[in-house]
Coordinates of C-alpha atoms and ligand atoms in Angstrom, one line a residue:
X1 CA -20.8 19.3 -5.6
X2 CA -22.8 16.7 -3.8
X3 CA -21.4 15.5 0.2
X4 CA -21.8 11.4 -0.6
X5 CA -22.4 9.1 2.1
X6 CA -19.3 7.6 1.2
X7 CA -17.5 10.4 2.8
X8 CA -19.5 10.9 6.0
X9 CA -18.9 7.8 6.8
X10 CA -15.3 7.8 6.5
X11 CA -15.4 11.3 8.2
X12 CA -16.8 9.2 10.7
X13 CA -14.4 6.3 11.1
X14 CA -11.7 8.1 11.7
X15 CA -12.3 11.4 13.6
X16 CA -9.0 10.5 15.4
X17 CA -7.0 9.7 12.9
X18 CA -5.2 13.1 12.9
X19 CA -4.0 12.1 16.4
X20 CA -1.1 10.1 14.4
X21 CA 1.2 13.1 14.7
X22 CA -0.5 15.3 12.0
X23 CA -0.9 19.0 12.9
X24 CA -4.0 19.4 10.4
X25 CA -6.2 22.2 10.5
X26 CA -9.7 22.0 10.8
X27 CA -10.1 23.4 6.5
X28 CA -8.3 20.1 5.9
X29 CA -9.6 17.7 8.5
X30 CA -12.1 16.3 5.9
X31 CA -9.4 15.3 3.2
X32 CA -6.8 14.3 5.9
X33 CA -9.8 11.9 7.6
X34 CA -11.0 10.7 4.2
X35 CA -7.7 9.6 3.5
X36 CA -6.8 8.0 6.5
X37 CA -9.8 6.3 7.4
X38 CA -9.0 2.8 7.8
X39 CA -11.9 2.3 5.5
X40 CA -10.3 4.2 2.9
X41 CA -8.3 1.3 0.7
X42 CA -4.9 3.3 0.3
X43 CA -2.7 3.0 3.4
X44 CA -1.3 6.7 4.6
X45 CA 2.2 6.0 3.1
X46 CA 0.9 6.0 -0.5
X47 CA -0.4 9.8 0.2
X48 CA 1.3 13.3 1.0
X49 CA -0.1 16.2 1.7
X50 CA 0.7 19.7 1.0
X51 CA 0.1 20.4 4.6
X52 CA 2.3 18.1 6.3
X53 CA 5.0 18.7 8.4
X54 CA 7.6 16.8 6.4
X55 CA 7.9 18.9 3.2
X56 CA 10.9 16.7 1.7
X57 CA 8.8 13.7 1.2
X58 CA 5.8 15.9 -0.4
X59 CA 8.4 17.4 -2.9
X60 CA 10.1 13.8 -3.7
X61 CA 6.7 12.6 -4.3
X62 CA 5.8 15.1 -6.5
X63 CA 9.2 15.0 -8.4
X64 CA 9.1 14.4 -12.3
X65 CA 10.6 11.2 -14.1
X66 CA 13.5 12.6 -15.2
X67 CA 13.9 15.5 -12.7
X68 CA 14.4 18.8 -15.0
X69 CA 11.8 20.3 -13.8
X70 CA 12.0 20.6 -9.6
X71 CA 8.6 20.6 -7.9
X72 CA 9.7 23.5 -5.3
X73 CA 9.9 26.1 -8.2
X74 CA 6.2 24.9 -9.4
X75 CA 3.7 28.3 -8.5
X76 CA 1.9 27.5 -6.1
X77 CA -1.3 26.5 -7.8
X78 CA 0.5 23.7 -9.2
X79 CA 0.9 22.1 -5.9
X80 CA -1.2 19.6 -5.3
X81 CA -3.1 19.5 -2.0
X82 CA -2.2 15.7 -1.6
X83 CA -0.6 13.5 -3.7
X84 CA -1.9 9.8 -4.1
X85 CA 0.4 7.3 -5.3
X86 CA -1.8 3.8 -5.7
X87 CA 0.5 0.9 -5.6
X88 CA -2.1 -1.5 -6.9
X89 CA -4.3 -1.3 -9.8
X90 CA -7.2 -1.6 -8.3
X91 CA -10.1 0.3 -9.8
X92 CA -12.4 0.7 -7.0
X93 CA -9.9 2.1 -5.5
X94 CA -8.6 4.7 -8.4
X95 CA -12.5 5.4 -8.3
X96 CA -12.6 6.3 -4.3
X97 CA -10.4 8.8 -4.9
X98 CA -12.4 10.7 -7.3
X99 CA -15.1 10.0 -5.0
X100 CA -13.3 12.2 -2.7
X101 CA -12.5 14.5 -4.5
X102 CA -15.9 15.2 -5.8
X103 CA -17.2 15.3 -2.2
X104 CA -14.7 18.0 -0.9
X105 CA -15.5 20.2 -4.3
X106 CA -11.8 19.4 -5.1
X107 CA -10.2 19.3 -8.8
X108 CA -8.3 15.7 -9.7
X109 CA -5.1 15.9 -12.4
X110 CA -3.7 12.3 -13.1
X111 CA -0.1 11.9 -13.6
X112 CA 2.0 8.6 -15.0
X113 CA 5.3 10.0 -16.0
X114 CA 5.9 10.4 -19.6
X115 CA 5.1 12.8 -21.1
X116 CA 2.5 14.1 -18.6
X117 CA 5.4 14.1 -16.7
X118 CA 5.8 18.0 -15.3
X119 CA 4.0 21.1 -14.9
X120 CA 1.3 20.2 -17.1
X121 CA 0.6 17.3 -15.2
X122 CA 0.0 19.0 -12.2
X123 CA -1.2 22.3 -13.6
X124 CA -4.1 20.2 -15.0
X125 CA -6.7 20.8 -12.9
X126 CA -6.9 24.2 -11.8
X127 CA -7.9 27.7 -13.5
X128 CA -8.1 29.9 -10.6
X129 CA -5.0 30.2 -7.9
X130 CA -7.9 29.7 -5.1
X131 CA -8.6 26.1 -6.9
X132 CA -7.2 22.8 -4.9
X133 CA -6.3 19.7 -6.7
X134 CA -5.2 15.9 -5.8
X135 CA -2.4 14.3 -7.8
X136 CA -2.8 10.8 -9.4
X137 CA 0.2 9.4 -9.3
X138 CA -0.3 6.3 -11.2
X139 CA 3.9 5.6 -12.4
X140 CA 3.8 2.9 -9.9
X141 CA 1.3 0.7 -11.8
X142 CA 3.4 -0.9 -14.1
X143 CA 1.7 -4.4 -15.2
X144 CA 2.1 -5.9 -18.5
X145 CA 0.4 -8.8 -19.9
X146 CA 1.3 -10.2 -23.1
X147 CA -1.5 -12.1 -25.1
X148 CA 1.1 -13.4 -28.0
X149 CA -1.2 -15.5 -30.2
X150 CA -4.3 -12.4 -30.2
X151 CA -1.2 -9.9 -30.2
X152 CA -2.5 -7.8 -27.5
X153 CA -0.9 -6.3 -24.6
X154 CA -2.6 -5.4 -21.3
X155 CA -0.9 -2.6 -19.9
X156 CA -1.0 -0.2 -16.9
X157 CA -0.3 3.4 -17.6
X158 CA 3.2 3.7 -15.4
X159 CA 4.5 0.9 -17.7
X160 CA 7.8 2.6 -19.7
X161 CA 8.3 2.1 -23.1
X162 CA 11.4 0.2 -22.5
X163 CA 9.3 -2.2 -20.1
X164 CA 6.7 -2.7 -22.4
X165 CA 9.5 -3.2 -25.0
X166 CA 11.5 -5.7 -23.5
X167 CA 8.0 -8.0 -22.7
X168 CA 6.6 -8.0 -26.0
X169 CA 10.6 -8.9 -27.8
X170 CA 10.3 -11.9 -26.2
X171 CA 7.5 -13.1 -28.4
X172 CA 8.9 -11.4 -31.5
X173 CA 6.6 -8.6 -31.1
X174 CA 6.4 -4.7 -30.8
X175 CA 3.9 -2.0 -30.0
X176 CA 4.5 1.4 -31.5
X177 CA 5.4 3.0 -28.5
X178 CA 7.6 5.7 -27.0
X179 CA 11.0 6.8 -28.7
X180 CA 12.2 7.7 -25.1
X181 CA 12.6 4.5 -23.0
X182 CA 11.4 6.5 -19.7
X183 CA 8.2 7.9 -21.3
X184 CA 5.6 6.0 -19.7
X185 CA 2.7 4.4 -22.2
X186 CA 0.0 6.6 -20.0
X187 CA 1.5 9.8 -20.7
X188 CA 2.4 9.0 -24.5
X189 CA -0.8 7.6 -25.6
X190 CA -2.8 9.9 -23.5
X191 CA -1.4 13.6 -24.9
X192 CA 1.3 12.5 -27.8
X193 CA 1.3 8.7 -29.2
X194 CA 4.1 10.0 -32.4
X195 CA 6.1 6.6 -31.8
X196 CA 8.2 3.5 -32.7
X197 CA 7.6 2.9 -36.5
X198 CA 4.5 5.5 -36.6
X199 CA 4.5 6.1 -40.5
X200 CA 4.1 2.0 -41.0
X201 CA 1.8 1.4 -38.2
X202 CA 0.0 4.4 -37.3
X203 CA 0.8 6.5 -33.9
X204 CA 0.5 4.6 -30.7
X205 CA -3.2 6.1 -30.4
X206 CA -3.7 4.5 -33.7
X207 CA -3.0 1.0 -31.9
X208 CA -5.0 1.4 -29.0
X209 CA -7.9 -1.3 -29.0
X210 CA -9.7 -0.3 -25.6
X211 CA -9.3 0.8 -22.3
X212 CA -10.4 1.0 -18.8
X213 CA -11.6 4.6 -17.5
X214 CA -12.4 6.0 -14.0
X215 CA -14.7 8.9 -15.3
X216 CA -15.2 12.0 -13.3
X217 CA -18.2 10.7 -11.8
X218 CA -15.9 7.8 -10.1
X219 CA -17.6 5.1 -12.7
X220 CA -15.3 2.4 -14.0
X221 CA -15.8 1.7 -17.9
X222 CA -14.2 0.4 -20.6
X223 CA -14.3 1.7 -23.5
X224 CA -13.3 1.0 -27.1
X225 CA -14.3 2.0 -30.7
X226 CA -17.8 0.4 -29.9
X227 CA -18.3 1.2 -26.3
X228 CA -18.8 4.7 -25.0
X229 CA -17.2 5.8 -28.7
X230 CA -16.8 9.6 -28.2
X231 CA -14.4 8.8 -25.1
X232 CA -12.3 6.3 -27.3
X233 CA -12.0 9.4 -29.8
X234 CA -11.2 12.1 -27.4
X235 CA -9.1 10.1 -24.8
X236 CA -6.7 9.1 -27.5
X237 CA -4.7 12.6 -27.6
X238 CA -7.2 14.7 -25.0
X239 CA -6.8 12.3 -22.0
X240 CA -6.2 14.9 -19.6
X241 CA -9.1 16.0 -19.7
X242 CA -11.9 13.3 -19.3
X243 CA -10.1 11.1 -16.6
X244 CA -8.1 8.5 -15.6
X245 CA -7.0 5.5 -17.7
X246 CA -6.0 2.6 -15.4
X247 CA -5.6 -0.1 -18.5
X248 CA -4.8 0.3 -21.8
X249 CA -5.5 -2.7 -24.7
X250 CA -2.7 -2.6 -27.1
X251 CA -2.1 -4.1 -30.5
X252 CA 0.8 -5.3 -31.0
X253 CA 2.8 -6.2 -34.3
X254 CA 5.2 -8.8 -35.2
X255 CA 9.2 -7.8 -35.4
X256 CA 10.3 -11.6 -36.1
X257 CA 9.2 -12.9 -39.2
X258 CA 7.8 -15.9 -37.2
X259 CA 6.6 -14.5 -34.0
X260 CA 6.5 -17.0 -31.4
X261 CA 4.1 -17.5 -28.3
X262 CA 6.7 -18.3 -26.0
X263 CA 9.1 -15.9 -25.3
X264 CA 12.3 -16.8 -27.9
X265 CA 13.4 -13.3 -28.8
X266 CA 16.3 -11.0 -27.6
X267 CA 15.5 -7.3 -28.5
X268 CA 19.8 -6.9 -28.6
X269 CA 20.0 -9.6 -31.2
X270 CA 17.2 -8.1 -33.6
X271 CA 18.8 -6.0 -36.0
X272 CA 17.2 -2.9 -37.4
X273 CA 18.1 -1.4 -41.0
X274 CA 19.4 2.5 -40.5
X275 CA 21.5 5.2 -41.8
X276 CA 22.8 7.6 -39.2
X277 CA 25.0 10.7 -39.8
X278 CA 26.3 13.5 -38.2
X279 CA 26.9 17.3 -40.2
X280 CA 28.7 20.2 -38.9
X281 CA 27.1 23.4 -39.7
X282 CA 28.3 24.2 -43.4
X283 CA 26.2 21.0 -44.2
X284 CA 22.7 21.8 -42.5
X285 CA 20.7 23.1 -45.6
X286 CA 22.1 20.4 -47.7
X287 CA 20.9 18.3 -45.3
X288 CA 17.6 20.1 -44.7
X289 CA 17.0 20.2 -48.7
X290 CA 17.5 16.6 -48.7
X291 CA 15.7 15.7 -45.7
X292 CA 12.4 17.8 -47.1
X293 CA 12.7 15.7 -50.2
X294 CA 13.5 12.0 -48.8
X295 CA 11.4 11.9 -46.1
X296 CA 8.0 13.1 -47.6
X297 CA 8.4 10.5 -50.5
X298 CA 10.6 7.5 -48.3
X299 CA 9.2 3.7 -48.2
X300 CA 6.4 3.9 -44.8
X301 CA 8.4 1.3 -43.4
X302 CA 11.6 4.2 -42.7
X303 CA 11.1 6.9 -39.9
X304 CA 13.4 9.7 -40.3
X305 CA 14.8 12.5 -37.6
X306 CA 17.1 15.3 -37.8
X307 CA 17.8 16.3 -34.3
X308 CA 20.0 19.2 -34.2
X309 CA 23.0 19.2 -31.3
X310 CA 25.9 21.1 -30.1
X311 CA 29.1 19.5 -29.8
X312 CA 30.1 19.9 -26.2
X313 CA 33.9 20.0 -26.6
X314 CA 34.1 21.8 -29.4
X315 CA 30.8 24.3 -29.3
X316 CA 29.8 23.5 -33.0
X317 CA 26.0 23.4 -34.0
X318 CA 25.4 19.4 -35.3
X319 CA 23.0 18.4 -36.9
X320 CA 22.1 14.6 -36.8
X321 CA 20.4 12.6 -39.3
X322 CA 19.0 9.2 -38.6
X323 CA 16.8 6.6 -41.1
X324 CA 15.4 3.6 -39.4
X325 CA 13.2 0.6 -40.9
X326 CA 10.7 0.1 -38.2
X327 CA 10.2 -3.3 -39.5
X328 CA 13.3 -5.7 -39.0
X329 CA 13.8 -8.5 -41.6
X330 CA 12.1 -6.2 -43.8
X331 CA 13.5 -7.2 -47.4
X332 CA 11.6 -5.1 -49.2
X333 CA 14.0 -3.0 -52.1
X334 CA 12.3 0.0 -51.4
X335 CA 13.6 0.1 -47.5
X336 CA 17.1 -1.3 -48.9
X337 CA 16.9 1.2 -52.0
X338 CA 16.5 3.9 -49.8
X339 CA 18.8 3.5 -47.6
X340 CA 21.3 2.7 -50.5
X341 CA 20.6 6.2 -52.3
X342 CA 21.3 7.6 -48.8
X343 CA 24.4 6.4 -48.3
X344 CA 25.3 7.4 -51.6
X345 CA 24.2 11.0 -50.7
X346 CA 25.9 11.4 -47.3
X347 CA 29.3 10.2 -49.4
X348 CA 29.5 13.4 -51.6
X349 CA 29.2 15.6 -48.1
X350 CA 31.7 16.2 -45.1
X351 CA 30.4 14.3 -42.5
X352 CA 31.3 14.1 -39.1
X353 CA 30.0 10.7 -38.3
X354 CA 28.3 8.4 -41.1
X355 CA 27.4 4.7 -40.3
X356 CA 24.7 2.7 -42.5
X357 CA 25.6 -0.4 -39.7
X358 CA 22.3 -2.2 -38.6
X359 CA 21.1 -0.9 -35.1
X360 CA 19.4 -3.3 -32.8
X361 CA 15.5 -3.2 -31.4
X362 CA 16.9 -2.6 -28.2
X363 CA 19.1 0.1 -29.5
X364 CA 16.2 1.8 -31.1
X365 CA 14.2 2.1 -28.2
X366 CA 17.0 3.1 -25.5
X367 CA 18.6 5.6 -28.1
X368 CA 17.3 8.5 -26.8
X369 CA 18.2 7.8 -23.2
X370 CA 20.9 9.8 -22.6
X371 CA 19.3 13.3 -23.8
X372 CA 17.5 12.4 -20.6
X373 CA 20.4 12.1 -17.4
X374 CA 19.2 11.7 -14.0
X375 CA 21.1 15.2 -13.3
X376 CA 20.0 17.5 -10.3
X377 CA 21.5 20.2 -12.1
X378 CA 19.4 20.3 -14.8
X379 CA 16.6 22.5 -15.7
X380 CA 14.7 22.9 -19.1
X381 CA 11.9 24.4 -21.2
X382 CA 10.1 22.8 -23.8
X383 CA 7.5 23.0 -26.2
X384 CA 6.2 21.3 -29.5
X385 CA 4.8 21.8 -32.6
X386 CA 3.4 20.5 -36.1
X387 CA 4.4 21.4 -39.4
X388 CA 2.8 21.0 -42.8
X389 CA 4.0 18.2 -44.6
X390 CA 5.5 18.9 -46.8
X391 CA 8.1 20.8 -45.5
X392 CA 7.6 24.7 -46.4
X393 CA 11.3 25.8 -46.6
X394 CA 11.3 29.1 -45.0
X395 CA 10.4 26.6 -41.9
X396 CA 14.3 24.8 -41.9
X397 CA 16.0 28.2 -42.6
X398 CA 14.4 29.6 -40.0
X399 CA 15.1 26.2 -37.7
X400 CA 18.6 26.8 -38.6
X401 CA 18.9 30.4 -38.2
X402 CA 17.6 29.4 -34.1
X403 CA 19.8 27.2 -34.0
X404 CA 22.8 29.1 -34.6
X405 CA 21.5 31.2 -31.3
X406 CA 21.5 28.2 -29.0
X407 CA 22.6 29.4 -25.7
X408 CA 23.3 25.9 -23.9
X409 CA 25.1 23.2 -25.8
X410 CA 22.6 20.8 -23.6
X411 CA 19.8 21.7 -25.8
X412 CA 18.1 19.7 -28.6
X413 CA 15.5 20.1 -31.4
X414 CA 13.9 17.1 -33.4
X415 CA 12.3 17.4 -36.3
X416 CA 10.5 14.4 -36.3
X417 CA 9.2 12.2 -39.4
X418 CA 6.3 13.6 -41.7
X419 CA 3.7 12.1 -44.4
X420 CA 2.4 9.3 -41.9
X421 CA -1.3 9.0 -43.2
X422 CA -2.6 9.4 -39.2
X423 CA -6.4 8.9 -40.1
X424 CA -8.5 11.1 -37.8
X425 CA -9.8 8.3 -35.9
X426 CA -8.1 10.0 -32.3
X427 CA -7.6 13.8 -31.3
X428 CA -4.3 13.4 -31.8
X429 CA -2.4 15.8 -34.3
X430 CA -3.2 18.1 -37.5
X431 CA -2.7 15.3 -40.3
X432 CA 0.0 15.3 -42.9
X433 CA 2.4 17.0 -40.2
X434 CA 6.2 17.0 -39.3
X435 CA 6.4 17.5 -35.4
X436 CA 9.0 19.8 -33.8
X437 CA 10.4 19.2 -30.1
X438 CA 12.5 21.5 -29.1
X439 CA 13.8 21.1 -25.4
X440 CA 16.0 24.0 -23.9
X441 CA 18.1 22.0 -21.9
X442 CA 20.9 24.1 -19.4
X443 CA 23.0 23.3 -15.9
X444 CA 21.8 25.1 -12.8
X445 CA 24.8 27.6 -11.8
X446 CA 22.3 29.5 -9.4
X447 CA 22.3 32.3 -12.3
X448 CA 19.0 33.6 -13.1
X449 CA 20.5 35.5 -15.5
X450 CA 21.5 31.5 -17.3
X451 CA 17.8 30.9 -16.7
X452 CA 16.2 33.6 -18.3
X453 CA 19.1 33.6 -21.3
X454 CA 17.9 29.7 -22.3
X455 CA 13.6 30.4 -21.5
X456 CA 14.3 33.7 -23.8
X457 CA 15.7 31.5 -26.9
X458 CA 12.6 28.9 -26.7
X459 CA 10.3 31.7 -26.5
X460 CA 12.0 33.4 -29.3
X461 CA 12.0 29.9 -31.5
X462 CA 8.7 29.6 -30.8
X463 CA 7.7 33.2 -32.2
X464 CA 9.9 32.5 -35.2
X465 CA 8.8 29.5 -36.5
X466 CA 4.6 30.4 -35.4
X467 CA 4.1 31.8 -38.9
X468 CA 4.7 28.4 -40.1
X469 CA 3.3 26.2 -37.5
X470 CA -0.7 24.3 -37.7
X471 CA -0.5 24.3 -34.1
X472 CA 0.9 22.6 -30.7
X473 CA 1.3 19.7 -29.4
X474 CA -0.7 18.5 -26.3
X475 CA 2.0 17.0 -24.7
X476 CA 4.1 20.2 -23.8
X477 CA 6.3 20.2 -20.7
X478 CA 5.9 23.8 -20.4
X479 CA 4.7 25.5 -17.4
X480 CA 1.2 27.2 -18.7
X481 CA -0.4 30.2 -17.2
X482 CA -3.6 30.1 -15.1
X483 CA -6.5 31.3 -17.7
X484 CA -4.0 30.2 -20.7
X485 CA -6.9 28.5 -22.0
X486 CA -6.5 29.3 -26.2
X487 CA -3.4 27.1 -25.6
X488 CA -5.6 23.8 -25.9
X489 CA -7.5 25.3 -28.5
X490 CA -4.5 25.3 -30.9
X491 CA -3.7 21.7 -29.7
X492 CA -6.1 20.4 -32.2
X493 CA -7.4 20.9 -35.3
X494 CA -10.7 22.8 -35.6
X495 CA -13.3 19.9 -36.1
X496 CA -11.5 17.6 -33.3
X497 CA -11.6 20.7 -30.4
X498 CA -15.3 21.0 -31.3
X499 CA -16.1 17.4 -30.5
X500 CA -13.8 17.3 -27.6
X501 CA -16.0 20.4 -26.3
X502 CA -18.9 18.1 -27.1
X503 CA -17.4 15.1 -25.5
X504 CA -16.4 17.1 -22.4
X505 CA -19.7 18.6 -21.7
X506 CA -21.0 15.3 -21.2
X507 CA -18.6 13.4 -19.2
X508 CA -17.2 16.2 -17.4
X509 CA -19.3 19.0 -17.1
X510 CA -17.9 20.3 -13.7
X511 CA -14.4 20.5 -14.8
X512 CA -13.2 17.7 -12.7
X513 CA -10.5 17.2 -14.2
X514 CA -8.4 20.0 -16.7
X515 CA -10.6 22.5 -18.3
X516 CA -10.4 22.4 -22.1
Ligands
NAG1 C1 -10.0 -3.5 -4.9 O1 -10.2 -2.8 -3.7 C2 -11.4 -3.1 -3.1 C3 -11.6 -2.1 -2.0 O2 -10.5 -2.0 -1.2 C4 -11.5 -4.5 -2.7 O3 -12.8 -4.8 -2.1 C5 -11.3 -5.4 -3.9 O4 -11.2 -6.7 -3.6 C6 -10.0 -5.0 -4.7 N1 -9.9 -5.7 -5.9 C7 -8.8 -6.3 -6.3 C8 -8.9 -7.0 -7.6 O5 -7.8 -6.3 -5.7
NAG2 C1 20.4 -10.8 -25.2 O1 21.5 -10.7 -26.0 C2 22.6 -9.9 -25.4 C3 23.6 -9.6 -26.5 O2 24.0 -10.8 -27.1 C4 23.1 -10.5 -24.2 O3 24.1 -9.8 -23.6 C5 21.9 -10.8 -23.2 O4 22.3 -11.5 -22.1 C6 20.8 -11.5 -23.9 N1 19.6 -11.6 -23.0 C7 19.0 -12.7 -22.8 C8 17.8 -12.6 -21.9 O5 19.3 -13.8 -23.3
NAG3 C1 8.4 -3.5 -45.3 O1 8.5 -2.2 -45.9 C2 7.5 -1.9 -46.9 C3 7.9 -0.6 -47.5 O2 7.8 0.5 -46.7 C4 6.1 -1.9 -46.3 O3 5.2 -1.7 -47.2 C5 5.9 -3.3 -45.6 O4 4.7 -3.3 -45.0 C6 7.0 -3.6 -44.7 N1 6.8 -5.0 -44.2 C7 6.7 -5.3 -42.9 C8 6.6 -6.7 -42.5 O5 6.7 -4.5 -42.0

């Protein structure tokens, strides 16, 4: 790669700077200078480096949102050589880094939390363990701004789905974002987007209007269906690979039936249609028979989830069933039908816990906070797949038959909604597809036997349920192999990989950032 002037110069500047108490050897004087050049726009505190003397605060930097996965047990081609935390977002800046990072022949992986938000994230950009990297950390760039009479939001990619959330309420609006309040928008509409009332409004990708791009050459573009088209496609489910988004355009859709342009709402006062229910295990293929039926022919105003759970005190295998209009004040007798012939249904089973009670907007989006603790303790695998709508049965026996095997009561799986017409316009997703997260979830007991017991029953899940699978899902929390390259291949569907090849070959020939 080309030496820019940009760097000598800042080579230059600061040929002293590793006088500030910095034991750097000469290999990583360049980056160390570049970095702390007093011409370079990020001050020394937003960077670590891999080389430093004070390991702790190079770990806790490159710690994950929600802390299952501990940096310290990443191999060590998934550390980082320095990890840069921008404060600001300030494109020139964003673009300066890659600027290094192209003149020290170094690899950049971009990072905002969600679901980016472990080893993938910083496994992104190398394929050989002699590769170096530098981590974008962008989760402190959290701006929002709300547009409320064009019903667009402006938002930066370490924005979480509950801040986002709680903005746009105000005005009687939503965006079909993240399930998981913590998941950060860059992360979700980058590799997933499968979101908040998906089957009525399309997946978050699907409401993307533009956004703003540092590409691996260190341009700044934006970039929408019209402009620089081929990166609008790819981006939107392949973002890891072509660079990093610093601004996303949202569209936004109304939750009031008068939204206002002054903030009015309160997201706890909105109610939300549901049905939610809880079955033991002598119910689960009742439930799975119905589920297969209800949901592939259910109003597209309803999402539906079975997530299947253990009950801590008592060890059982649960499965829980929830129904939720995406659209409040929505009158319409098939959401109220629905809902009414579900209720019906649940009454001629056992159940556990049954409620057809309204939920809130607020409810909705912080529901799935607690599968996610703040607990040191915790350690998990994950992985996630697609399934041909609709559902084959063999694929919920065999779901069921896993689950019976579940070493940890911590761990979950979530079937997740089906039949939502996701028009090919983004790289996200095989079409007409259920989508399978299953998170292997356990306490840290310093057993490595424990450890092995709950990575042996995802792997197993995974190889039981492959026959019936279309393929992954981008977003995996997994740690990947160097060279584990077919993985992204069965990502996507056939046609979108070839264009993401295509796409990739022009904007990132070099492999800048993760290799496709
Ligand atoms: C971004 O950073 C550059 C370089 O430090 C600076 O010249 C510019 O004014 C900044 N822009 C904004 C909007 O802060
Ligand atoms: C929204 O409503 C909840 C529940 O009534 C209340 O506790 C909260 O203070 C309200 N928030 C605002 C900003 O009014
Ligand atoms: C209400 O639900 C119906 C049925 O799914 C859907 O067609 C309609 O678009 C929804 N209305 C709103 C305002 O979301």
């Amino acid at each position: 790669m080309k030496f820019s002037l940009f760097l000598l110069s800042a080579v230059a500047a600061c040929a002293s700077a590793a006088s500030l108490g910095e034991q750097v050897s000469p290999e990583n004087q360049p980056l160390y200078n570049s970095f702390t050049s007093s011409e370079f726009p990020y001050s020394p505190v937003d960077i670590e480096f891999r080389f430093q003397s004070d390991k702790d605060a190079y770990f806790k930097s490159l710690n994950v949102y929600n802390q299952l996965i501990r940096p310290h047990e990443f191999p060590s081609h998934a550390l980082p050589l320095a990890i840069v935390k921008p404060t600001k977002g300030n494109n020139t800046n964003i673009a300066a880094v890659v600027k290094v990072a192209e003149a020290l022949g170094l690899r950049v992986s971009a990072r905002s939390g969600g679901y980016m938000s472990g080893y993938s994230a910083n496994m992104a950009a190398v394929d050989k363990a002699s590769q170096d990297f530098l981590l974008v950390d962008l989760s402190k760039l959290q701006g929002i701004k709300i547009s409320a009479d064009k019903k667009i939001a402006e938002a930066e990619p370490g924005v979480t789905g509950a801040l986002l959330a709680a903005e746009t309420s105000k005005y009687g609006l939503m965006f079909a974002g993240p399930h998981t309040s913590r998941v950060t928008i860059g992360g979700f509409l980058l590799q997933g987007g499968m979101g908040v009332g998906s089957r009525l409004h399309g997946a978050g990708v699907d409401n993307v209007i533009g956004f703003d791009i540092v590409t691996a050459t260190g341009k700044v573009l934006y970039v929408d269906r019209k402009r620089n088209k081929e990166l609008f496609f790819a981006v939107r489910g392949g973002g890891q690979f072509f660079g990093i988004v610093t601004k996303f355009y949202l569209r936004l859709v109304p939750i009031a039936a008068k939204p206002s342009v002054e903030p009015a709402y309160n997201a706890s006062t909105i109610p939300i249609d549901q049905v939610f229910t809880i079955f033991d295990r002598p119910q689960a293929m009742d439930l799975m028979n119905y589920y297969a039926k209800f949901d592939y022919s259910a109003p597209k105003a309803l999402e539906n989830k079975i997530i299947f759970v253990v009950d801590a005190a008592t060890g059982n295998k649960q499965y829980l069933f929830a129904s939720q209009s995406a659209a409040p004040f929505n009158t319409s007798t098939a959401v109220t039908q629905a809902h009414a012939g579900m209720t019906e249904w649940y009454k001629t089973l056992p159940t556990v816990f049954a409620s057809s009670e309204p939920n809130t907007y607020s409810g909705v989006v912080h529901g799935g906070d607690d599968s996610w603790p703040d607990n040191d303790d915790l350690a998990y695998y994950a992985e996630d797949v697609w399934f041909k709508a609709p559902l084959d049965p063999r694929v919920t026996e065999t779901l069921v038959k896993q689950w019976d095997k579940v070493p940890s009561s911590m761990s979950s799986m979530a079937l997740n909604t089906g039949t939502w017409d996701a028009p090919t316009k983004s790289a996200l997703g095989f079409d007409r597809s259920y989508s399978l997260c299953i998170y292997s979830t356990w306490l840290r007991k310093g057993d490595a036997e424990e450890d092995q017991k709950n990575k042996k029953w995802l792997e197993e899940t995974i190889a039981a349920i492959k026959p019936y699978t279309l393929g992954f899902y981008a977003n995996e929390l997994r740690p990947r192999q160097l060279g584990e390259k077919k993985y992204w291949e069965r990502c996507y569907e056939k046609k979108t990989y070839k264009t993401l090849k295509c796409t990739k070959e022009k904007w990132d020939p070099e492999n800048m950032f993760k290799s496709l």
